[in-house]
Amino acid sequence: MKVLKFGGTSVGSVDSILSVKKIVEAIEEPVIVVVSALGGITDKLLKTASMATNGDVAYEREFSEIVARHLDVIQGVIPDKTKRIEVQKQVMALLDELGNIYKGVYLINDLSAKTSDTIVSYGERLSSGIVAAVLEGSRLYDAREFIRTKTDFGKHIAEPDLTEKLIRERLADRPRVSVVPGFIATGDVTNLGRGGSDYTAALIAAALNAETLEIWTDVDGFMTADPRVISDAYVIDRLSFEEAMELCNFGAKVVYPPTIFPVYHRDIPILIKNTFNPEAPGTFISRERVQGRDKAIKGISSINNTCLVTIQGLGMVGVIGVNHRIFRTLARAGISVFFVSQAASENTTSIGLRNEDADLAIAMLTREFAPEIEIGEVGSITAEHDLATIAVVGDDMKHTPGIAGKLFGTLGRNGINVIACTQGASETNISVVVTLESLPKAINVIHDSFFLSEYQVLNIFVAGVGQVGRDLLEQIRLQRRTLMADNGLQIRVVGIANSRKRLIDAEGIALNDCLRRLEEEGTPSTPESLRDEILALNIYNSVFVDCTASAEVAALYRSLLDHNVSVVASNKIA
Ligand code: ADP
Ligand code: ASP
Ligand code: MG
């Protein structure tokens, strides 16, 4: 038996629901299909609730869009008229209830947590009804009968034993295809948290000892980095549970982090698959530790909501129990810590937490250490906001010297300052804290250096397109292949400028007609504005090639070099 979970985009449109049908019907063994709300609906349910609470009557329009979206989907996925009318009736009954709840919220201008959870539950209740109608012979279950949650510092955690018992009871006698709404639950909190359908599927797979848990989404698998940030990210064939857990905990949205533990515990592998490209093999996550394609690291992930709280004081050196007090204080306040770094001298401890927890953390720690602060043993407790944490993950880092050196070297060469760093003794994760501003560049250079190391990219700006500049561009054009084949070097011209105009494209400019494009599409340029754009672009491995004979252009070198842009000059004035 398998459990298949289809995410929001997989059930977001007529075509995708029809793909789901094909995928499920091609499986011979029994399956349990867990579905999310139609893509984007959870956000829309919440937005409509917030408009209604604020007395904004336009909530009615938002709501009617929710209704229309579901009705349109039903129209497209259920060809049989009688059946369609029946499903429309069921779905409209739910939507009517929802409309009444919104009306109540609008009239009393109040949205309790419970009401909000109730509203949001309609997303999965509606989608699962539609998917069940599309999958011939399937039976629809209500997850609220067996997924039980408990409060754990406001987090959405399943009550494992009770949930397991109820799943086994309620799903004992089931047809070949069962459909279950993901995310929703009953208990102290009434859902499993945003992205929680993955977790529903994992709880069911674990309780029923499934053969595999398949997470069907909109990408070909778990990738080396977030594909929305890194266009060169590629699919990882295999991951260990530990690696997947490390990457998910650090922001790889493709799997909701609590999902992994229940199946890891029962040794049930996870397969990540693409609903829109079912032929792609996907990513297989299992207990087995497998080497990546000769790479010591498997993936990179990041959390952008990071605040670093630092406790400092000579009075902490060698004193037993300081860390105990720090963590006890934060735990009592329900603050989750995801990063800890302490210098061996013991005089500073830095803790990474979410920006929104920082004020409470500082207040609680200041109270805890008030006696030490008063006599100067603890100096200051400070918070640095708007940072980001990057995790570099891989089981094989353990046996490979030089990973940390390569990581810090790469960041340093590109002018990215590491504010704090940690490596657990398990050596499967090195985490660094950087400014939020430098995050995209940092992930790019790390990805480039660890995963694309078969070749190196140089991003080149050419200033001056007289004889020298033109010849250089032509040489680069003609020698591209040779440079890649013989030197592992990809030269990407990302900017061309003359004294009046510039053409910039961070993805690279095709060189066959770049001079014509510079004339026709170039924007007005001065040496200073060119420099400002290069610095704002903040691109990695960048080289400024000065083919002008201008003193003003030569005057830019200092600030370019200060920002880690290399400079090559053929300008004799310089
Ligand atoms: P679903 O609705 O199917 O649950 P999600 O949006 O929750 O889908 O997760 C899939 C998305 O996760 C992808 O579209 C991708 O943009 C994002 N993502 C972030 N990091 C990674 C990663 N390392 N590998 C794959 N996808 C990632
Ligand atoms: N529909 C919920 C959300 O958008 C749960 C999920 O999709 O996993 O967060
Ligand atoms: Mg998801």
XYZ file of C-alpha atoms and ligand atoms in Angstrom:
611
model
C 0.000 0.000 0.000
C 1.191 3.470 -0.853
C 0.254 6.915 0.354
C 0.288 9.617 -2.324
C 0.058 13.270 -1.386
C -0.843 15.835 -4.021
C -0.032 19.472 -3.207
C -1.928 22.640 -4.070
C -0.631 23.079 -7.614
C -1.224 19.375 -8.316
C -4.927 19.892 -7.640
C -5.012 23.542 -8.692
C -6.474 23.278 -12.169
C -8.555 21.039 -14.413
C -5.477 19.724 -16.198
C -3.588 18.977 -13.024
C -6.533 17.112 -11.443
C -6.806 15.057 -14.616
C -3.074 14.245 -14.271
C -3.712 13.153 -10.688
C -6.450 10.845 -11.951
C -4.096 9.306 -14.507
C -1.320 8.843 -11.973
C -3.575 7.205 -9.388
C -5.375 5.003 -11.888
C -2.081 3.667 -13.219
C -1.261 2.177 -9.796
C -2.495 -1.345 -9.181
C -1.966 -1.692 -5.478
C -4.148 -0.010 -2.815
C -3.512 3.707 -2.360
C -4.460 6.454 0.013
C -4.552 9.820 -1.708
C -4.034 12.876 0.491
C -4.847 16.223 -1.076
C -4.174 19.883 -0.326
C -6.579 22.698 -1.043
C -6.647 23.940 -4.652
C -3.442 25.965 -5.166
C -3.687 29.458 -3.691
C -7.040 28.781 -1.970
C -5.662 28.629 1.592
C -4.170 32.108 1.176
C -7.388 33.372 -0.341
C -9.518 31.926 2.471
C -7.342 33.763 4.989
C -7.311 36.986 3.005
C -11.116 36.926 2.712
C -11.391 36.321 6.465
C -9.167 39.257 7.205
C -11.176 41.540 4.896
C -14.433 40.434 6.513
C -13.077 41.075 10.029
C -11.984 44.544 9.000
C -15.493 45.311 7.804
C -14.408 45.464 4.164
C -17.463 44.455 2.174
C -15.228 43.592 -0.788
C -14.732 40.280 1.031
C -17.884 39.206 -0.823
C -16.111 39.524 -4.159
C -13.145 37.485 -2.898
C -15.534 34.851 -1.643
C -17.374 34.690 -4.940
C -14.013 34.089 -6.646
C -13.459 31.128 -4.321
C -16.881 29.778 -5.277
C -16.280 30.309 -8.984
C -12.875 28.644 -8.894
C -14.313 25.447 -7.396
C -17.290 25.379 -9.715
C -15.065 25.897 -12.754
C -12.853 23.020 -11.718
C -15.840 20.711 -11.217
C -17.141 21.705 -14.634
C -13.822 20.684 -16.195
C -13.101 17.459 -14.359
C -16.436 15.670 -14.173
C -17.786 15.019 -17.654
C -20.844 13.028 -16.555
C -23.691 15.478 -16.080
C -25.633 13.670 -13.364
C -22.525 13.095 -11.326
C -21.414 16.675 -11.875
C -24.675 18.067 -10.559
C -24.398 15.850 -7.502
C -20.828 17.037 -6.781
C -21.811 20.645 -7.399
C -24.552 20.239 -4.817
C -22.199 18.832 -2.205
C -19.603 21.492 -2.847
C -22.189 24.283 -2.826
C -23.481 23.055 0.540
C -19.981 23.488 1.985
C -19.525 26.847 0.279
C -22.862 28.048 1.680
C -21.723 27.191 5.191
C -18.479 29.026 4.536
C -20.350 32.050 3.194
C -22.409 32.153 6.389
C -19.301 32.038 8.536
C -17.792 34.939 6.588
C -20.995 36.883 6.997
C -20.831 36.336 10.761
C -17.220 37.459 10.877
C -18.113 40.544 8.844
C -21.050 41.429 11.104
C -19.256 41.049 14.409
C -15.856 42.198 13.193
C -14.164 39.434 15.073
C -12.060 36.516 13.956
C -11.043 34.137 16.725
C -8.281 31.602 16.126
C -10.898 28.887 16.148
C -13.035 30.595 13.523
C -9.981 31.214 11.382
C -9.015 27.541 11.593
C -12.559 26.555 10.698
C -12.523 28.837 7.665
C -9.205 27.545 6.453
C -10.338 23.919 6.807
C -12.807 24.397 3.934
C -9.905 24.473 1.467
C -9.093 20.789 1.932
C -12.684 19.753 2.588
C -13.683 21.149 -0.800
C -10.711 19.870 -2.789
C -10.902 16.357 -1.362
C -14.581 16.103 -2.293
C -13.773 17.023 -5.888
C -10.793 14.666 -6.161
C -12.792 11.798 -4.636
C -15.489 12.337 -7.249
C -12.885 12.212 -10.011
C -11.239 8.987 -8.781
C -13.641 6.216 -9.733
C -14.600 3.865 -6.910
C -12.779 5.848 -4.236
C -14.065 6.604 -0.769
C -13.697 10.001 0.891
C -12.630 10.153 4.529
C -12.708 13.085 6.933
C -9.264 13.598 8.442
C -10.788 15.373 11.410
C -11.949 11.976 12.623
C -8.433 10.675 13.051
C -5.764 13.405 12.936
C -5.559 14.756 16.472
C -3.405 17.721 17.417
C -2.103 19.057 20.676
C -0.782 22.450 21.664
C 2.938 22.696 21.926
C 3.906 26.333 22.384
C 1.419 27.329 19.700
C 2.903 24.851 17.255
C 0.808 22.410 15.327
C 1.869 18.985 16.495
C 0.002 15.708 16.091
C -0.746 13.658 19.153
C 1.082 10.590 17.823
C -0.337 7.646 19.744
C -3.963 8.655 19.611
C -3.674 9.657 15.942
C -2.089 6.344 15.065
C -4.775 4.380 16.861
C -7.578 6.357 15.211
C -6.057 6.070 11.723
C -5.836 2.300 12.125
C -9.430 2.097 13.308
C -11.036 4.452 10.829
C -9.096 3.325 7.794
C -9.188 -0.381 8.612
C -11.809 -1.326 6.099
C -11.151 0.691 2.997
C -11.542 0.303 -0.758
C -8.546 0.246 -3.110
C -8.508 4.026 -3.417
C -9.155 6.243 -0.403
C -9.099 10.031 -0.446
C -8.204 12.076 2.628
C -8.060 15.846 2.995
C -4.616 16.906 4.179
C -3.801 19.605 6.744
C -7.058 19.539 8.748
C -7.418 17.957 12.174
C -9.252 18.183 15.468
C -7.825 18.919 18.875
C -6.323 21.903 20.661
C -5.286 23.322 17.311
C -7.330 22.318 14.337
C -4.818 21.899 11.581
C -1.226 20.787 11.108
C 0.148 24.196 10.125
C 0.795 25.725 6.708
C 2.125 23.118 4.341
C 0.774 20.452 6.697
C -0.774 18.109 4.124
C 2.621 16.437 3.751
C 2.494 15.710 7.472
C -1.042 14.235 7.242
C 0.225 11.870 4.562
C 3.256 10.884 6.642
C 1.129 10.163 9.724
C -1.133 7.896 7.674
C 1.798 6.169 5.954
C 3.452 5.505 9.316
C 0.292 4.284 11.068
C -0.581 1.884 8.260
C 2.977 0.853 7.550
C 2.842 1.896 3.909
C 5.436 0.718 1.467
C 6.249 4.302 0.392
C 5.107 7.838 0.916
C 4.955 9.709 -2.369
C 4.866 13.498 -2.297
C 3.619 14.761 -5.672
C 4.379 18.415 -6.312
C 5.319 20.854 -9.077
C 9.072 20.237 -9.379
C 11.003 17.176 -10.571
C 12.245 16.361 -7.077
C 14.249 17.645 -4.167
C 16.759 20.034 -5.660
C 20.268 21.144 -4.739
C 18.814 24.557 -3.805
C 15.565 26.475 -4.010
C 14.888 26.620 -7.771
C 13.231 30.002 -7.355
C 16.559 31.413 -6.171
C 19.035 29.297 -8.131
C 18.150 28.738 -11.752
C 20.915 26.121 -12.116
C 19.665 23.988 -9.213
C 19.170 20.359 -10.196
C 17.343 17.351 -8.836
C 19.077 15.192 -6.238
C 18.469 11.495 -7.012
C 18.779 10.194 -3.471
C 18.905 11.635 0.016
C 19.134 10.108 3.451
C 16.405 10.941 5.965
C 18.930 12.994 7.917
C 19.917 15.039 4.902
C 16.303 15.645 3.942
C 15.481 16.640 7.500
C 18.377 19.106 7.656
C 17.406 20.689 4.329
C 13.692 20.922 5.150
C 14.302 22.385 8.579
C 16.317 25.067 6.909
C 13.672 26.204 4.523
C 13.519 23.736 1.601
C 9.774 24.181 1.218
C 9.327 21.087 -0.918
C 8.611 18.969 2.184
C 7.032 20.269 5.392
C 9.642 19.501 8.082
C 7.541 17.440 10.575
C 6.718 15.059 7.720
C 9.977 13.187 7.842
C 10.039 11.973 11.408
C 6.995 9.622 11.402
C 8.147 7.780 8.284
C 11.806 7.802 9.261
C 10.792 6.154 12.470
C 9.089 3.294 10.576
C 11.704 3.202 7.814
C 9.219 4.080 5.090
C 10.954 5.758 2.158
C 9.692 9.016 0.671
C 9.560 9.607 -3.057
C 9.239 13.188 -4.327
C 7.580 13.296 -7.754
C 6.342 15.858 -10.250
C 2.620 15.702 -11.109
C 3.370 17.658 -14.279
C 6.197 15.358 -15.345
C 5.463 11.895 -13.920
C 8.175 10.277 -16.067
C 10.934 12.080 -14.167
C 12.389 9.641 -11.618
C 12.121 12.099 -8.705
C 14.027 11.970 -5.445
C 14.165 8.901 -3.249
C 14.646 9.572 0.465
C 15.519 6.581 2.627
C 17.600 5.384 5.514
C 20.446 4.492 3.197
C 23.259 6.988 2.952
C 24.232 7.441 -0.652
C 27.029 9.435 -2.122
C 26.006 12.335 -4.345
C 27.469 12.718 -7.804
C 30.993 12.916 -6.383
C 29.908 15.875 -4.339
C 30.489 16.032 -0.635
C 27.470 18.205 -0.157
C 23.973 17.344 -1.255
C 22.059 20.570 -0.967
C 21.816 24.121 0.281
C 18.858 25.679 2.009
C 18.227 28.926 3.803
C 15.966 30.715 6.225
C 15.650 34.420 5.669
C 13.879 35.265 8.910
C 16.880 35.292 11.238
C 17.771 37.426 14.239
C 20.990 36.828 16.125
C 20.830 37.434 19.864
C 24.241 37.688 21.472
C 25.019 37.458 25.150
C 28.445 38.641 26.012
C 30.484 39.084 29.144
C 33.800 38.134 30.643
C 31.850 36.988 33.689
C 30.575 34.020 31.639
C 34.019 32.532 31.073
C 34.388 29.200 32.851
C 31.153 29.636 34.799
C 29.114 26.465 34.896
C 25.436 26.668 33.984
C 25.273 29.838 31.887
C 24.049 27.990 28.804
C 21.590 26.051 30.876
C 20.099 29.339 32.079
C 19.995 30.802 28.558
C 18.163 27.829 27.069
C 15.874 27.299 30.042
C 14.801 30.941 29.837
C 14.116 30.754 26.117
C 12.319 27.420 26.410
C 10.032 28.746 29.127
C 9.108 31.615 26.840
C 8.353 29.124 24.060
C 11.047 30.565 21.815
C 12.495 28.226 19.256
C 16.246 28.424 18.742
C 17.604 27.092 15.459
C 21.203 28.202 15.629
C 23.719 28.367 18.470
C 27.311 29.466 18.343
C 29.624 29.823 21.277
C 33.252 30.824 21.149
C 35.525 28.379 22.966
C 36.598 31.271 25.171
C 32.980 31.168 26.399
C 32.648 34.912 26.500
C 29.975 35.175 23.825
C 27.038 32.988 22.952
C 25.015 33.815 19.857
C 21.592 32.381 19.262
C 19.652 32.411 16.002
C 15.907 32.849 16.275
C 13.064 34.391 14.313
C 12.929 38.206 14.151
C 9.496 38.246 15.815
C 10.823 36.380 18.877
C 13.743 38.743 19.445
C 12.126 41.338 21.731
C 10.748 38.688 24.051
C 14.071 36.843 24.065
C 15.993 39.994 25.011
C 13.487 40.892 27.729
C 13.556 37.405 29.261
C 17.333 37.058 29.091
C 17.864 40.545 30.517
C 15.637 39.608 33.426
C 17.384 36.266 33.937
C 20.847 37.816 33.917
C 19.900 41.033 35.752
C 22.223 40.363 38.741
C 25.195 39.660 36.431
C 24.392 42.668 34.252
C 24.268 44.883 37.317
C 27.755 43.973 38.446
C 29.124 43.938 34.904
C 29.746 40.197 34.592
C 27.432 40.077 31.628
C 27.938 43.101 29.416
C 25.190 43.359 26.924
C 22.479 41.292 25.358
C 22.013 42.505 21.836
C 19.927 41.608 18.836
C 20.948 41.880 15.207
C 17.873 41.777 12.993
C 17.260 41.044 9.321
C 19.809 38.341 8.822
C 19.611 35.028 7.016
C 20.920 31.551 7.801
C 22.286 29.259 5.128
C 22.792 25.541 5.694
C 25.091 23.428 3.572
C 24.089 19.780 4.020
C 25.528 16.372 3.171
C 26.321 13.139 4.993
C 29.656 12.844 3.191
C 31.047 16.092 4.525
C 32.196 13.964 7.408
C 34.876 12.236 5.387
C 35.893 15.152 3.267
C 38.381 17.674 4.565
C 38.282 21.208 3.238
C 34.538 21.754 2.924
C 34.504 24.553 5.482
C 37.600 26.078 3.855
C 35.954 26.026 0.454
C 32.737 27.480 1.849
C 34.377 30.375 3.661
C 36.841 30.969 0.812
C 33.991 31.227 -1.669
C 32.047 33.638 0.514
C 35.129 35.723 1.298
C 36.230 36.061 -2.327
C 32.819 37.402 -3.160
C 32.819 39.964 -0.395
C 30.206 38.237 1.760
C 30.753 38.648 5.446
C 29.996 35.652 7.682
C 28.456 36.973 10.891
C 28.323 33.640 12.735
C 28.789 29.988 11.879
C 28.294 26.513 13.311
C 29.015 22.942 12.434
C 27.489 20.129 14.413
C 29.783 17.312 15.428
C 27.753 15.027 13.145
C 29.360 17.059 10.352
C 26.286 16.822 8.169
C 25.477 20.521 8.295
C 27.497 23.720 8.288
C 25.384 26.794 8.915
C 26.394 30.388 8.381
C 24.588 33.604 9.207
C 24.869 36.456 6.698
C 22.942 39.678 6.077
C 19.588 39.270 4.385
C 20.826 41.528 1.630
C 23.690 39.223 0.731
C 21.582 36.024 0.832
C 20.839 35.573 -2.896
C 24.450 36.228 -3.837
C 25.715 33.934 -1.075
C 23.505 31.023 -2.174
C 24.519 31.586 -5.784
C 28.242 31.527 -5.106
C 27.993 28.504 -2.802
C 25.896 26.622 -5.333
C 28.254 27.552 -8.095
C 31.306 26.538 -6.185
C 30.027 23.183 -4.844
C 27.725 21.954 -7.575
C 28.799 23.498 -10.812
C 32.470 23.151 -10.137
C 33.047 21.384 -13.444
C 33.282 24.921 -14.711
C 33.657 28.385 -13.297
C 31.547 31.313 -14.399
C 33.119 34.724 -14.849
C 30.670 37.593 -15.141
C 32.253 40.303 -17.245
C 31.443 43.970 -17.738
C 33.169 45.515 -20.749
C 33.476 49.299 -20.692
C 34.517 50.841 -24.011
C 33.699 49.339 -27.385
C 36.387 50.977 -29.499
C 38.957 48.826 -31.277
C 40.137 47.058 -28.092
C 36.677 46.460 -26.612
C 35.283 45.198 -29.901
C 38.194 42.846 -30.443
C 37.904 41.526 -26.926
C 34.173 40.808 -27.330
C 34.857 39.061 -30.626
C 37.656 36.986 -29.096
C 35.408 35.954 -26.233
C 32.718 35.007 -28.711
C 35.062 32.909 -30.821
C 36.868 31.231 -27.949
C 33.904 30.430 -25.753
C 33.796 26.737 -26.534
C 37.543 26.298 -26.204
C 37.627 28.111 -22.885
C 34.858 25.888 -21.551
C 36.380 22.678 -22.888
C 40.018 23.343 -22.056
C 39.809 25.631 -19.052
C 36.433 24.903 -17.492
C 35.676 28.584 -17.812
C 32.377 30.088 -18.837
C 32.748 33.739 -19.705
C 29.439 35.459 -19.485
C 29.367 39.057 -20.685
C 26.777 40.677 -18.437
C 27.367 44.324 -19.317
C 28.636 46.411 -22.225
C 29.002 50.176 -22.142
C 30.274 52.996 -24.305
C 30.579 56.622 -23.197
C 26.854 57.253 -23.687
C 24.977 54.037 -23.221
C 25.041 50.722 -21.428
C 23.388 47.339 -21.843
C 23.220 45.135 -18.748
C 21.759 41.638 -18.408
C 22.677 39.502 -15.419
C 21.793 36.356 -17.387
C 24.377 37.184 -20.096
C 24.278 39.095 -23.379
C 24.452 37.235 -26.695
C 27.592 38.476 -28.408
C 26.627 38.151 -32.074
C 24.747 41.438 -32.209
C 25.549 43.070 -28.912
C 26.876 46.313 -30.410
C 23.712 46.893 -32.379
C 21.668 46.163 -29.262
C 23.805 48.547 -27.224
C 22.975 51.334 -29.676
C 19.297 50.491 -29.993
C 18.331 49.217 -26.555
C 21.051 50.688 -24.325
C 20.069 53.032 -21.511
C 21.819 56.404 -21.055
C 24.983 55.908 -19.039
C 27.723 57.825 -17.244
C 30.761 56.214 -15.582
C 29.206 56.759 -12.145
C 25.792 55.380 -13.059
C 27.490 52.367 -14.655
C 29.407 51.717 -11.452
C 26.253 52.118 -9.356
C 24.393 49.585 -11.475
C 27.266 47.094 -11.306
C 27.383 47.398 -7.525
C 23.605 47.180 -7.183
C 23.611 44.022 -9.296
C 25.960 42.515 -6.726
C 26.758 39.643 -9.032
C 29.277 36.947 -8.095
C 32.694 36.353 -9.715
C 32.481 39.663 -11.512
C 35.216 41.351 -13.520
C 35.196 44.880 -14.846
C 37.254 45.184 -18.037
C 38.189 48.761 -18.855
C 38.819 49.169 -22.572
C 38.358 52.952 -22.517
C 40.935 55.686 -22.417
C 38.997 57.627 -19.833
C 40.263 59.040 -16.563
C 36.710 59.015 -15.198
C 36.379 55.290 -15.811
C 39.778 54.668 -14.204
C 38.507 56.596 -11.191
C 35.867 53.881 -10.639
C 38.371 51.120 -9.878
C 38.726 51.829 -6.208
C 35.064 51.530 -5.391
C 34.700 48.469 -7.643
C 37.622 46.762 -5.931
C 36.226 47.715 -2.545
C 33.110 45.753 -3.487
C 34.992 42.662 -4.675
C 34.601 43.352 -8.362
C 37.892 42.449 -10.046
C 39.333 44.970 -12.492
C 41.282 44.392 -15.702
C 42.605 47.579 -17.282
C 43.781 48.179 -20.786
C 43.354 51.882 -20.109
C 46.794 53.500 -20.077
C 45.562 56.516 -18.138
C 44.862 54.156 -15.250
P 2.971 21.732 -2.768
O 1.875 22.707 -3.006
O 3.009 20.646 -3.792
O 3.023 21.232 -1.359
P 5.132 23.545 -2.203
O 4.976 24.883 -2.846
O 4.800 23.417 -0.765
O 4.294 22.515 -3.089
O 6.607 22.980 -2.418
C 7.163 22.897 -3.724
C 8.010 24.121 -3.994
O 9.125 24.149 -3.087
C 8.668 24.118 -5.342
O 7.809 24.650 -6.321
C 9.902 24.980 -5.132
O 9.669 26.283 -5.590
C 10.075 25.038 -3.617
N 11.413 24.624 -3.160
C 12.171 25.273 -2.247
N 13.329 24.636 -2.028
C 13.331 23.540 -2.814
C 14.250 22.481 -3.043
N 15.416 22.405 -2.407
N 13.910 21.525 -3.933
C 12.732 21.580 -4.597
N 11.824 22.553 -4.423
C 12.103 23.530 -3.547
N -3.434 24.023 2.116
C -2.509 24.150 3.210
C -1.530 25.296 2.944
O -1.609 25.939 1.918
C -1.791 22.885 3.529
C -0.928 22.329 2.417
O -1.072 22.723 1.263
O -0.097 21.463 2.708
O -0.717 25.572 3.771
Mg 3.909 21.958 0.428
